[in-house]
């Protein structure tokens, strides 16, 4: 295991933690989210907070950041008891948070995003002092060693650069505590390295960082200590450097997870369910062909921007194709919309479940039936509430969705449980061909194992599955075959038994001459 940063030794000798939480409790209608939780953060420490989806991590962080008020317990900031009643109160105490879903305005400049609502003014407050605004942002960028023009519009930046602006915004409040929630979810390896460089700089300045992630390799690289929550309760705090990964996983899920290697079936004699020929869409998908047979899981690998999602959306009819044809069970299909694809037996689980996979304002029951509401309508008019409720209840039990009930609004579920609701929706539709785009993004390791088993079960039932994933271990674990894309082209196919990270990456960087 990679050695943890050395700055912790100084942090551990500090008598007064930056943050000290004791006996924290929080309940919502029908749910006890936290009970007797404790957590501490020292100056100059990266303290990872881990747990399965629904363990209480986000609730605890929102209490620290003033979004929620605690029901029980005590919060001390630099040794002083505090009642953090609002995000503004948290900011005044030097607590900043960088959310997984960035909260920036694309039409404004970096500098204006950082200082919005508290911009320096001139001429008696009549005009914004653009020079001071830009100078203030530039100072923050210099501190972070970022080469970034404060006047650049945020919408022109990559996700990684936007995240750096969010960090600068948090530091503009003179934050001594910085909470980072799944900060690498949309970053590639090079961008993760840049982020970790900034985290180490801040740690060396004495900033305490709460780091929430499901990625074990990141915790090994960046964290000093790890606190584990399970089912809303504190489980343990362990040193990152000397605690085996298997031990942390066992603490998270309450059991040892079996590491199973899938038995790769021979599907060469199985019928072809989907054939896509010469699919084209702009520069992102250039003359790509593939076949899917019943009972197989095909991994679609490649670097960000390789065109994997664009290929799936073109096949599914979410984006118009420039050319190519699609056959389902040997019959050519005129797929011009997602409705056409669904009628042909194709389902697509988007990488952005909140925007494209769920109706966030509706409950679990309604979302479960969304892909096939016709089967729940009687006489062409009346909704059969009983049948829909039974179906939703069966899916909650089958997929182990953690929810107080099928009437729970999906917005209130954890990310992993939201993803399970999306899967339930397509299982209700009973599609034979399923595209899973980043199926475990933002999902804890226990829920990942459940989804892996589910995908393998679906393949065993004769469905054809495509898994698009940026996590190569996930591709290697699941795939019977691996297709690799680079810059819109299909650059190779590897049998699952022969696939390695090395030969996948070689094909993923095989640019056109």
Tab-separated table of C-alpha atoms in Angstrom:
chain	number	residue	atom	x	y	z
A	1	UNK	CA	0.000	0.000	0.000
A	2	UNK	CA	1.257	3.453	-0.916
A	3	UNK	CA	2.603	5.418	2.022
A	4	UNK	CA	0.356	8.131	3.331
A	5	UNK	CA	1.486	11.772	3.210
A	6	UNK	CA	4.087	12.612	5.815
A	7	UNK	CA	2.436	15.805	7.036
A	8	UNK	CA	0.149	13.849	9.318
A	9	UNK	CA	2.771	13.391	11.984
A	10	UNK	CA	2.663	17.105	12.678
A	11	UNK	CA	-1.126	17.136	12.482
A	12	UNK	CA	-1.489	14.263	14.909
A	13	UNK	CA	0.416	16.181	17.584
A	14	UNK	CA	-2.025	19.087	17.425
A	15	UNK	CA	-3.927	19.370	20.694
A	16	UNK	CA	-6.984	21.066	19.182
A	17	UNK	CA	-8.705	19.565	16.121
A	18	UNK	CA	-10.064	21.869	13.447
A	19	UNK	CA	-13.286	19.865	13.656
A	20	UNK	CA	-14.510	17.651	16.472
A	21	UNK	CA	-17.962	16.054	16.174
A	22	UNK	CA	-19.394	13.937	18.991
A	23	UNK	CA	-22.652	12.015	19.274
A	24	UNK	CA	-24.153	13.489	16.106
A	25	UNK	CA	-27.716	12.373	15.361
A	26	UNK	CA	-30.087	13.293	12.547
A	27	UNK	CA	-33.504	11.945	11.543
A	28	UNK	CA	-35.825	12.538	8.619
A	29	UNK	CA	-39.438	11.355	8.316
A	30	UNK	CA	-39.236	7.572	8.393
A	31	UNK	CA	-35.437	7.469	8.367
A	32	UNK	CA	-32.786	7.714	11.083
A	33	UNK	CA	-29.888	8.990	8.995
A	34	UNK	CA	-27.247	9.356	11.750
A	35	UNK	CA	-26.908	8.012	15.287
A	36	UNK	CA	-24.050	8.666	17.725
A	37	UNK	CA	-21.573	9.598	14.971
A	38	UNK	CA	-18.157	11.031	15.790
A	39	UNK	CA	-15.505	12.518	13.506
A	40	UNK	CA	-12.428	14.695	13.978
A	41	UNK	CA	-10.126	16.569	11.622
A	42	UNK	CA	-6.656	17.880	12.412
A	43	UNK	CA	-4.862	20.804	10.726
A	44	UNK	CA	-2.819	19.603	7.763
A	45	UNK	CA	-4.684	16.306	7.483
A	46	UNK	CA	-6.535	14.572	4.657
A	47	UNK	CA	-9.220	12.539	6.438
A	48	UNK	CA	-11.218	10.191	4.197
A	49	UNK	CA	-14.856	9.483	4.998
A	50	UNK	CA	-16.049	6.173	3.590
A	51	UNK	CA	-19.145	4.022	3.662
A	52	UNK	CA	-21.721	2.433	1.426
A	53	UNK	CA	-24.368	4.575	-0.241
A	54	UNK	CA	-26.893	5.463	2.436
A	55	UNK	CA	-24.297	5.153	5.212
A	56	UNK	CA	-24.777	8.809	6.184
A	57	UNK	CA	-21.688	10.450	4.666
A	58	UNK	CA	-23.549	13.169	2.767
A	59	UNK	CA	-25.853	13.882	5.714
A	60	UNK	CA	-22.874	14.319	8.035
A	61	UNK	CA	-21.114	16.637	5.588
A	62	UNK	CA	-24.268	18.723	5.115
A	63	UNK	CA	-24.489	19.140	8.889
A	64	UNK	CA	-20.881	20.358	8.986
A	65	UNK	CA	-21.542	22.685	6.027
A	66	UNK	CA	-24.719	24.127	7.601
A	67	UNK	CA	-27.154	22.686	5.041
A	68	UNK	CA	-28.835	20.531	7.727
A	69	UNK	CA	-29.081	21.141	11.470
A	70	UNK	CA	-28.131	18.277	13.753
A	71	UNK	CA	-30.780	16.835	16.065
A	72	UNK	CA	-28.279	15.609	18.663
A	73	UNK	CA	-24.628	15.908	19.586
A	74	UNK	CA	-21.934	18.555	19.685
A	75	UNK	CA	-19.793	20.268	17.058
A	76	UNK	CA	-16.561	21.998	18.025
A	77	UNK	CA	-14.602	24.132	15.582
A	78	UNK	CA	-11.032	24.824	16.733
A	79	UNK	CA	-12.084	23.794	20.224
A	80	UNK	CA	-15.144	26.060	20.478
A	81	UNK	CA	-18.729	24.677	20.543
A	82	UNK	CA	-20.666	25.859	17.514
A	83	UNK	CA	-24.248	25.633	16.290
A	84	UNK	CA	-23.843	25.755	12.507
A	85	UNK	CA	-27.260	26.972	11.420
A	86	UNK	CA	-26.652	27.829	7.767
A	87	UNK	CA	-24.081	27.571	4.951
A	88	UNK	CA	-23.190	31.205	5.626
A	89	UNK	CA	-22.457	30.369	9.264
A	90	UNK	CA	-20.211	27.503	8.119
A	91	UNK	CA	-18.348	29.800	5.727
A	92	UNK	CA	-17.801	32.334	8.499
A	93	UNK	CA	-16.273	29.534	10.579
A	94	UNK	CA	-13.855	28.708	7.756
A	95	UNK	CA	-15.670	25.615	6.445
A	96	UNK	CA	-15.927	25.212	2.670
A	97	UNK	CA	-17.401	22.417	0.567
A	98	UNK	CA	-16.828	21.347	-3.043
A	99	UNK	CA	-19.856	19.319	-4.105
A	100	UNK	CA	-19.715	16.393	-6.523
A	101	UNK	CA	-22.124	18.276	-8.774
A	102	UNK	CA	-20.464	21.613	-9.429
A	103	UNK	CA	-22.422	24.753	-8.609
A	104	UNK	CA	-21.097	27.315	-11.065
A	105	UNK	CA	-22.711	29.644	-13.609
A	106	UNK	CA	-21.335	28.908	-17.067
A	107	UNK	CA	-22.088	32.347	-18.515
A	108	UNK	CA	-20.013	34.173	-15.871
A	109	UNK	CA	-16.248	34.489	-15.630
A	110	UNK	CA	-14.147	32.517	-13.162
A	111	UNK	CA	-13.661	35.630	-11.037
A	112	UNK	CA	-17.365	36.489	-10.928
A	113	UNK	CA	-18.247	32.905	-9.963
A	114	UNK	CA	-15.787	33.076	-7.068
A	115	UNK	CA	-16.999	36.384	-5.651
A	116	UNK	CA	-20.646	36.370	-6.702
A	117	UNK	CA	-22.825	38.197	-4.185
A	118	UNK	CA	-19.857	39.846	-2.467
A	119	UNK	CA	-18.089	41.609	-5.341
A	120	UNK	CA	-15.952	44.681	-4.552
A	121	UNK	CA	-17.646	47.859	-5.793
A	122	UNK	CA	-16.662	51.419	-6.659
A	123	UNK	CA	-18.317	54.790	-7.163
A	124	UNK	CA	-20.282	54.478	-3.967
A	125	UNK	CA	-21.407	50.959	-4.775
A	126	UNK	CA	-22.861	51.797	-8.174
A	127	UNK	CA	-20.404	49.756	-10.237
A	128	UNK	CA	-18.557	46.498	-9.815
A	129	UNK	CA	-14.808	46.921	-9.381
A	130	UNK	CA	-13.761	44.514	-12.129
A	131	UNK	CA	-10.058	45.098	-11.521
A	132	UNK	CA	-10.238	44.122	-7.836
A	133	UNK	CA	-12.475	41.137	-8.608
A	134	UNK	CA	-9.988	39.802	-11.144
A	135	UNK	CA	-7.027	40.550	-8.883
A	136	UNK	CA	-8.657	38.651	-6.022
A	137	UNK	CA	-9.269	35.627	-8.239
A	138	UNK	CA	-5.730	35.788	-9.601
A	139	UNK	CA	-4.308	35.682	-6.059
A	140	UNK	CA	-6.260	32.509	-5.374
A	141	UNK	CA	-5.122	30.926	-8.647
A	142	UNK	CA	-1.521	31.861	-7.829
A	143	UNK	CA	-1.886	30.207	-4.424
A	144	UNK	CA	-3.093	27.046	-6.154
A	145	UNK	CA	-0.429	27.419	-8.876
A	146	UNK	CA	-3.128	27.439	-11.522
A	147	UNK	CA	-2.514	28.916	-14.941
A	148	UNK	CA	-5.986	30.285	-15.445
A	149	UNK	CA	-7.260	33.675	-16.638
A	150	UNK	CA	-9.838	34.993	-14.107
A	151	UNK	CA	-11.766	36.574	-17.003
A	152	UNK	CA	-12.381	33.245	-18.778
A	153	UNK	CA	-16.009	32.162	-18.868
A	154	UNK	CA	-16.559	29.027	-16.755
A	155	UNK	CA	-18.536	27.384	-19.561
A	156	UNK	CA	-15.363	27.315	-21.671
A	157	UNK	CA	-13.448	25.246	-19.101
A	158	UNK	CA	-13.104	21.493	-18.731
A	159	UNK	CA	-14.802	19.836	-15.758
A	160	UNK	CA	-11.405	19.523	-14.056
A	161	UNK	CA	-10.716	23.258	-14.426
A	162	UNK	CA	-14.213	24.102	-13.215
A	163	UNK	CA	-13.497	22.044	-10.126
A	164	UNK	CA	-10.353	24.099	-9.495
A	165	UNK	CA	-12.532	27.229	-9.651
A	166	UNK	CA	-14.838	25.660	-7.031
A	167	UNK	CA	-11.828	25.012	-4.789
A	168	UNK	CA	-10.658	28.598	-5.256
A	169	UNK	CA	-14.151	29.815	-4.394
A	170	UNK	CA	-14.130	27.799	-1.160
A	171	UNK	CA	-10.695	29.165	-0.261
A	172	UNK	CA	-11.877	32.723	-0.914
A	173	UNK	CA	-13.810	32.412	2.348
A	174	UNK	CA	-10.465	31.731	4.083
A	175	UNK	CA	-11.502	28.130	4.638
A	176	UNK	CA	-9.476	26.110	7.107
A	177	UNK	CA	-11.692	23.066	6.527
A	178	UNK	CA	-12.364	21.915	2.971
A	179	UNK	CA	-14.894	19.142	2.278
A	180	UNK	CA	-14.478	17.391	-1.084
A	181	UNK	CA	-17.330	15.108	-2.159
A	182	UNK	CA	-16.326	12.577	-4.859
A	183	UNK	CA	-14.007	15.157	-6.452
A	184	UNK	CA	-12.582	12.812	-9.118
A	185	UNK	CA	-15.874	11.348	-10.403
A	186	UNK	CA	-15.550	13.047	-13.804
A	187	UNK	CA	-11.748	13.391	-14.047
A	188	UNK	CA	-9.191	11.422	-16.019
A	189	UNK	CA	-5.909	10.178	-14.527
A	190	UNK	CA	-3.866	13.248	-15.453
A	191	UNK	CA	-6.515	15.565	-13.994
A	192	UNK	CA	-6.629	13.477	-10.806
A	193	UNK	CA	-2.856	13.900	-10.471
A	194	UNK	CA	-3.277	17.695	-10.786
A	195	UNK	CA	-6.027	17.687	-8.154
A	196	UNK	CA	-3.906	15.648	-5.745
A	197	UNK	CA	-1.032	18.105	-6.196
A	198	UNK	CA	-3.347	20.914	-5.079
A	199	UNK	CA	-4.665	18.869	-2.144
A	200	UNK	CA	-1.105	18.253	-0.940
A	201	UNK	CA	-0.314	21.971	-1.249
A	202	UNK	CA	-3.334	22.869	0.882
A	203	UNK	CA	-2.503	20.151	3.408
A	204	UNK	CA	1.021	21.544	3.727
A	205	UNK	CA	-0.495	24.989	4.427
A	206	UNK	CA	-2.409	23.496	7.366
A	207	UNK	CA	-5.816	23.192	5.720
A	208	UNK	CA	-7.794	20.170	6.925
A	209	UNK	CA	-9.459	18.242	4.108
A	210	UNK	CA	-12.411	15.870	4.428
A	211	UNK	CA	-12.213	13.587	1.403
A	212	UNK	CA	-15.254	11.515	0.384
A	213	UNK	CA	-14.627	8.843	-2.226
A	214	UNK	CA	-15.510	5.272	-3.099
A	215	UNK	CA	-12.234	4.714	-4.943
A	216	UNK	CA	-9.878	2.685	-2.793
A	217	UNK	CA	-6.773	3.520	-4.841
A	218	UNK	CA	-7.372	7.241	-4.246
A	219	UNK	CA	-7.696	6.730	-0.494
A	220	UNK	CA	-4.379	4.888	-0.478
A	221	UNK	CA	-2.705	7.716	-2.374
A	222	UNK	CA	-4.003	10.783	-0.596
A	223	UNK	CA	-5.514	10.052	2.843
A	224	UNK	CA	-3.899	10.081	6.289
A	225	UNK	CA	-6.828	8.555	8.206
A	226	UNK	CA	-10.064	6.877	7.201
A	227	UNK	CA	-13.338	7.019	9.128
A	228	UNK	CA	-15.973	4.459	8.190
A	229	UNK	CA	-19.743	4.875	8.611
A	230	UNK	CA	-22.270	2.086	8.174
A	231	UNK	CA	-26.056	2.432	8.331
A	232	UNK	CA	-25.764	5.905	9.834
A	233	UNK	CA	-23.425	4.867	12.650
A	234	UNK	CA	-19.754	5.355	13.375
A	235	UNK	CA	-17.775	2.130	12.877
A	236	UNK	CA	-14.065	2.956	13.200
A	237	UNK	CA	-11.225	5.332	12.356
A	238	UNK	CA	-8.066	3.700	10.986
A	239	UNK	CA	-4.697	4.872	9.602
A	240	UNK	CA	-4.736	4.776	5.800
A	241	UNK	CA	-1.123	3.686	5.379
A	242	UNK	CA	-1.201	0.569	7.545
A	243	UNK	CA	-4.769	-0.681	7.058
A	244	UNK	CA	-5.257	-3.259	4.280
A	245	UNK	CA	-7.873	-2.428	1.684
A	246	UNK	CA	-9.755	-5.633	2.512
A	247	UNK	CA	-10.100	-4.506	6.133
A	248	UNK	CA	-11.588	-1.141	5.125
A	249	UNK	CA	-14.030	-2.846	2.752
A	250	UNK	CA	-15.104	-5.277	5.480
A	251	UNK	CA	-15.726	-2.371	7.874
A	252	UNK	CA	-17.822	-0.602	5.225
A	253	UNK	CA	-20.072	-3.508	4.323
A	254	UNK	CA	-19.995	-5.474	7.582
A	255	UNK	CA	-18.637	-8.555	5.887
A	256	UNK	CA	-15.813	-9.767	3.672
A	257	UNK	CA	-16.613	-9.408	-0.022
A	258	UNK	CA	-15.791	-12.412	-2.128
A	259	UNK	CA	-13.580	-11.492	-5.073
A	260	UNK	CA	-15.061	-13.577	-7.849
A	261	UNK	CA	-13.708	-13.903	-11.354
A	262	UNK	CA	-16.597	-14.360	-13.772
A	263	UNK	CA	-16.865	-17.630	-15.629
A	264	UNK	CA	-16.685	-16.438	-19.222
A	265	UNK	CA	-19.199	-18.437	-21.279
A	266	UNK	CA	-18.751	-19.393	-24.903
A	267	UNK	CA	-21.434	-17.312	-26.639
A	268	UNK	CA	-20.098	-17.802	-30.175
A	269	UNK	CA	-23.034	-20.053	-31.023
A	270	UNK	CA	-25.680	-17.794	-29.493
A	271	UNK	CA	-27.960	-15.676	-31.702
A	272	UNK	CA	-26.916	-12.135	-32.562
A	273	UNK	CA	-29.362	-9.808	-30.815
A	274	UNK	CA	-27.898	-6.507	-32.036
A	275	UNK	CA	-25.789	-5.593	-35.025
A	276	UNK	CA	-24.704	-2.007	-35.597
A	277	UNK	CA	-23.087	-1.350	-38.977
A	278	UNK	CA	-20.918	1.641	-39.859
A	279	UNK	CA	-22.434	4.004	-37.277
A	280	UNK	CA	-21.368	7.608	-37.794
A	281	UNK	CA	-22.020	10.782	-35.810
A	282	UNK	CA	-19.735	13.751	-36.468
A	283	UNK	CA	-16.135	13.329	-35.323
A	284	UNK	CA	-17.105	11.455	-32.156
A	285	UNK	CA	-18.313	8.254	-33.896
A	286	UNK	CA	-16.543	7.333	-37.109
A	287	UNK	CA	-17.721	4.238	-38.970
A	288	UNK	CA	-18.106	1.968	-35.918
A	289	UNK	CA	-19.549	-1.547	-36.245
A	290	UNK	CA	-20.279	-4.061	-33.504
A	291	UNK	CA	-22.324	-7.171	-32.770
A	292	UNK	CA	-23.878	-8.364	-29.513
A	293	UNK	CA	-24.872	-11.946	-28.864
A	294	UNK	CA	-27.353	-13.274	-26.348
A	295	UNK	CA	-25.811	-13.998	-22.971
A	296	UNK	CA	-22.682	-11.882	-23.252
A	297	UNK	CA	-21.349	-8.785	-21.530
A	298	UNK	CA	-19.269	-6.599	-23.834
A	299	UNK	CA	-17.066	-3.965	-22.233
A	300	UNK	CA	-16.672	-0.690	-24.139
A	301	UNK	CA	-13.418	0.930	-23.022
A	302	UNK	CA	-11.523	4.069	-23.944
A	303	UNK	CA	-10.326	7.374	-22.573
A	304	UNK	CA	-12.661	10.312	-21.968
A	305	UNK	CA	-13.716	11.762	-25.290
A	306	UNK	CA	-13.184	8.477	-27.134
A	307	UNK	CA	-16.825	8.444	-28.282
A	308	UNK	CA	-18.201	5.565	-26.188
A	309	UNK	CA	-21.241	7.408	-24.828
A	310	UNK	CA	-21.855	9.052	-28.203
A	311	UNK	CA	-21.915	5.615	-29.854
A	312	UNK	CA	-24.440	4.287	-27.320
A	313	UNK	CA	-26.657	7.367	-27.676
A	314	UNK	CA	-26.558	7.090	-31.483
A	315	UNK	CA	-27.632	3.438	-31.363
A	316	UNK	CA	-30.348	4.255	-28.817
A	317	UNK	CA	-31.699	7.125	-30.921
A	318	UNK	CA	-30.967	9.785	-28.295
A	319	UNK	CA	-28.733	11.543	-30.856
A	320	UNK	CA	-29.294	11.569	-34.603
A	321	UNK	CA	-26.914	9.418	-36.642
A	322	UNK	CA	-25.123	10.731	-39.710
A	323	UNK	CA	-25.078	7.222	-41.156
A	324	UNK	CA	-25.132	3.510	-40.494
A	325	UNK	CA	-27.810	0.942	-39.782
A	326	UNK	CA	-29.036	-1.097	-36.820
A	327	UNK	CA	-30.410	-4.625	-36.883
A	328	UNK	CA	-32.159	-6.348	-33.970
A	329	UNK	CA	-32.378	-10.152	-34.299
A	330	UNK	CA	-31.441	-9.750	-37.959
A	331	UNK	CA	-34.207	-7.267	-38.756
A	332	UNK	CA	-33.273	-3.725	-39.774
A	333	UNK	CA	-34.685	-1.109	-37.405
A	334	UNK	CA	-35.493	2.515	-38.166
A	335	UNK	CA	-34.385	3.947	-34.826
A	336	UNK	CA	-34.786	7.722	-34.793
A	337	UNK	CA	-35.707	8.212	-31.127
A	338	UNK	CA	-35.378	6.468	-27.747
A	339	UNK	CA	-39.024	5.379	-28.123
A	340	UNK	CA	-38.090	3.529	-31.322
A	341	UNK	CA	-35.172	1.867	-29.515
A	342	UNK	CA	-37.285	0.781	-26.550
A	343	UNK	CA	-39.902	-0.710	-28.899
A	344	UNK	CA	-37.065	-2.660	-30.527
A	345	UNK	CA	-36.015	-4.046	-27.142
A	346	UNK	CA	-33.056	-1.748	-26.427
A	347	UNK	CA	-32.568	-0.029	-23.049
A	348	UNK	CA	-29.977	2.610	-22.141
A	349	UNK	CA	-28.899	3.568	-18.624
A	350	UNK	CA	-27.334	7.014	-18.970
A	351	UNK	CA	-24.152	8.003	-17.147
A	352	UNK	CA	-26.123	11.046	-15.884
A	353	UNK	CA	-28.894	9.279	-13.967
A	354	UNK	CA	-30.277	12.467	-12.423
A	355	UNK	CA	-30.882	14.263	-15.715
A	356	UNK	CA	-31.719	11.380	-18.039
A	357	UNK	CA	-32.493	8.325	-15.907
A	358	UNK	CA	-34.899	9.507	-13.226
A	359	UNK	CA	-37.877	11.766	-12.658
A	360	UNK	CA	-36.461	13.298	-9.474
A	361	UNK	CA	-39.748	14.844	-8.413
A	362	UNK	CA	-41.510	11.469	-8.418
A	363	UNK	CA	-41.398	8.507	-6.064
A	364	UNK	CA	-39.760	5.085	-6.375
A	365	UNK	CA	-43.012	3.473	-7.507
A	366	UNK	CA	-43.591	5.886	-10.390
A	367	UNK	CA	-39.957	5.776	-11.552
A	368	UNK	CA	-39.988	1.983	-11.591
A	369	UNK	CA	-42.826	1.945	-14.121
A	370	UNK	CA	-41.699	4.860	-16.310
A	371	UNK	CA	-40.211	2.791	-19.162
A	372	UNK	CA	-43.386	0.719	-19.646
A	373	UNK	CA	-46.413	2.493	-18.167
A	374	UNK	CA	-48.694	0.858	-20.754
A	375	UNK	CA	-48.617	-2.443	-18.866
A	376	UNK	CA	-50.035	-0.693	-15.783
A	377	UNK	CA	-52.992	0.906	-17.563
A	378	UNK	CA	-56.420	-0.787	-17.557
A	379	UNK	CA	-58.941	-0.186	-20.282
A	380	UNK	CA	-56.617	2.274	-21.959
A	381	UNK	CA	-57.340	4.870	-19.288
A	382	UNK	CA	-57.076	3.797	-15.611
A	383	UNK	CA	-53.726	3.366	-13.892
A	384	UNK	CA	-53.579	0.037	-12.053
A	385	UNK	CA	-51.980	1.378	-8.850
A	386	UNK	CA	-52.008	-2.050	-7.204
A	387	UNK	CA	-50.104	-3.745	-10.008
A	388	UNK	CA	-47.578	-0.903	-10.173
A	389	UNK	CA	-47.090	-0.961	-6.389
A	390	UNK	CA	-46.542	-4.731	-6.404
A	391	UNK	CA	-44.026	-4.458	-9.245
A	392	UNK	CA	-42.139	-1.650	-7.490
A	393	UNK	CA	-42.124	-3.562	-4.194
A	394	UNK	CA	-40.767	-6.669	-5.942
A	395	UNK	CA	-37.987	-4.617	-7.550
A	396	UNK	CA	-37.053	-2.948	-4.246
A	397	UNK	CA	-36.648	-6.385	-2.693
A	398	UNK	CA	-34.887	-7.958	-5.680
A	399	UNK	CA	-32.326	-5.151	-6.057
A	400	UNK	CA	-32.061	-4.448	-2.309
A	401	UNK	CA	-32.955	-0.790	-2.769
A	402	UNK	CA	-32.605	1.011	0.554
A	403	UNK	CA	-35.737	3.157	0.865
A	404	UNK	CA	-38.343	3.725	3.591
A	405	UNK	CA	-40.967	2.690	1.049
A	406	UNK	CA	-41.996	2.817	-2.593
A	407	UNK	CA	-43.604	6.242	-2.001
A	408	UNK	CA	-40.217	7.765	-1.123
A	409	UNK	CA	-39.148	10.544	-3.497
A	410	UNK	CA	-36.108	9.298	-5.470
A	411	UNK	CA	-34.406	12.661	-4.923
A	412	UNK	CA	-33.951	11.644	-1.276
A	413	UNK	CA	-32.225	8.325	-2.040
A	414	UNK	CA	-28.449	7.864	-2.074
A	415	UNK	CA	-26.687	7.758	-5.443
A	416	UNK	CA	-26.325	3.987	-5.405
A	417	UNK	CA	-29.984	3.443	-4.637
A	418	UNK	CA	-30.988	5.933	-7.325
A	419	UNK	CA	-28.964	3.880	-9.794
A	420	UNK	CA	-30.769	0.728	-8.704
A	421	UNK	CA	-34.108	2.421	-9.390
A	422	UNK	CA	-32.932	3.177	-12.955
A	423	UNK	CA	-31.976	-0.475	-13.390
A	424	UNK	CA	-35.361	-1.525	-11.998
A	425	UNK	CA	-37.082	0.642	-14.607
A	426	UNK	CA	-35.409	-1.220	-17.472
A	427	UNK	CA	-35.930	-4.629	-15.869
A	428	UNK	CA	-39.648	-3.866	-15.707
A	429	UNK	CA	-39.536	-3.064	-19.432
A	430	UNK	CA	-37.791	-6.428	-19.963
A	431	UNK	CA	-35.398	-5.229	-22.686
A	432	UNK	CA	-33.177	-7.899	-24.260
A	433	UNK	CA	-30.370	-5.435	-25.135
A	434	UNK	CA	-29.050	-3.148	-22.392
A	435	UNK	CA	-26.408	-0.407	-22.511
A	436	UNK	CA	-25.048	0.454	-19.051
A	437	UNK	CA	-23.108	3.752	-19.211
A	438	UNK	CA	-20.839	4.143	-16.135
A	439	UNK	CA	-23.196	1.909	-14.099
A	440	UNK	CA	-21.285	2.242	-10.820
A	441	UNK	CA	-20.140	5.883	-10.930
A	442	UNK	CA	-20.467	7.332	-7.432
A	443	UNK	CA	-21.493	3.965	-5.978
A	444	UNK	CA	-19.820	2.307	-3.007
A	445	UNK	CA	-17.967	-0.983	-3.242
A	446	UNK	CA	-20.746	-3.048	-1.647
A	447	UNK	CA	-23.377	-1.741	-4.065
A	448	UNK	CA	-20.918	-2.267	-6.929
A	449	UNK	CA	-20.639	-5.950	-6.068
A	450	UNK	CA	-24.445	-6.231	-6.104
A	451	UNK	CA	-24.692	-4.533	-9.504
A	452	UNK	CA	-21.933	-6.773	-10.902
A	453	UNK	CA	-23.883	-9.835	-9.790
A	454	UNK	CA	-27.047	-8.387	-11.313
A	455	UNK	CA	-25.365	-7.805	-14.695
A	456	UNK	CA	-23.990	-11.332	-14.684
A	457	UNK	CA	-27.444	-12.708	-13.825
A	458	UNK	CA	-29.030	-10.718	-16.663
A	459	UNK	CA	-26.466	-12.101	-19.119
A	460	UNK	CA	-27.092	-15.623	-17.839
A	461	UNK	CA	-30.783	-15.088	-18.625
A	462	UNK	CA	-29.862	-14.477	-22.279
A	463	UNK	CA	-29.721	-10.697	-22.433
A	464	UNK	CA	-26.973	-8.870	-24.349
A	465	UNK	CA	-25.246	-6.201	-22.279
A	466	UNK	CA	-22.793	-3.428	-23.076
A	467	UNK	CA	-20.921	-1.897	-20.134
A	468	UNK	CA	-19.264	1.480	-20.721
A	469	UNK	CA	-16.847	2.186	-17.892
A	470	UNK	CA	-13.832	4.400	-17.245
A	471	UNK	CA	-12.678	2.004	-14.511
A	472	UNK	CA	-10.529	-0.628	-16.188
A	473	UNK	CA	-10.744	-3.107	-13.271
A	474	UNK	CA	-14.520	-2.992	-13.721
A	475	UNK	CA	-14.236	-3.665	-17.468
A	476	UNK	CA	-11.843	-6.556	-16.842
A	477	UNK	CA	-14.030	-8.056	-14.113
A	478	UNK	CA	-17.267	-8.039	-16.107
A	479	UNK	CA	-16.479	-8.394	-19.786
A	480	UNK	CA	-16.700	-11.481	-21.946
A	481	UNK	CA	-15.256	-9.328	-24.747
A	482	UNK	CA	-13.717	-5.848	-24.645
A	483	UNK	CA	-14.137	-3.334	-27.470
A	484	UNK	CA	-11.814	-0.326	-27.335
A	485	UNK	CA	-12.355	3.116	-28.866
A	486	UNK	CA	-10.012	6.028	-29.499
A	487	UNK	CA	-11.044	9.380	-30.954
A	488	UNK	CA	-14.312	8.099	-32.358
A	489	UNK	CA	-12.932	4.921	-33.932
A	490	UNK	CA	-13.071	1.296	-32.854
A	491	UNK	CA	-9.408	0.377	-32.483
A	492	UNK	CA	-9.620	-3.237	-31.359
A	493	UNK	CA	-11.402	-6.160	-29.759
A	494	UNK	CA	-9.935	-8.368	-27.016
A	495	UNK	CA	-11.381	-11.607	-25.618
A	496	UNK	CA	-12.174	-11.167	-21.918
A	497	UNK	CA	-9.781	-13.946	-20.888
A	498	UNK	CA	-6.876	-12.174	-22.622
A	499	UNK	CA	-7.709	-8.583	-21.665
A	500	UNK	CA	-5.291	-6.632	-19.459
A	501	UNK	CA	-5.064	-2.990	-18.481
A	502	UNK	CA	-1.947	-2.710	-20.621
A	503	UNK	CA	-3.411	-3.999	-23.891
A	504	UNK	CA	-6.621	-2.013	-23.361
A	505	UNK	CA	-4.640	1.206	-22.834
A	506	UNK	CA	-2.513	0.486	-25.903
A	507	UNK	CA	-5.662	0.333	-28.043
A	508	UNK	CA	-7.220	3.309	-26.195
A	509	UNK	CA	-4.291	5.489	-27.305
A	510	UNK	CA	-4.018	4.123	-30.858
A	511	UNK	CA	-4.660	7.325	-32.745
A	512	UNK	CA	-5.257	7.446	-36.478
A	513	UNK	CA	-2.148	7.990	-38.581
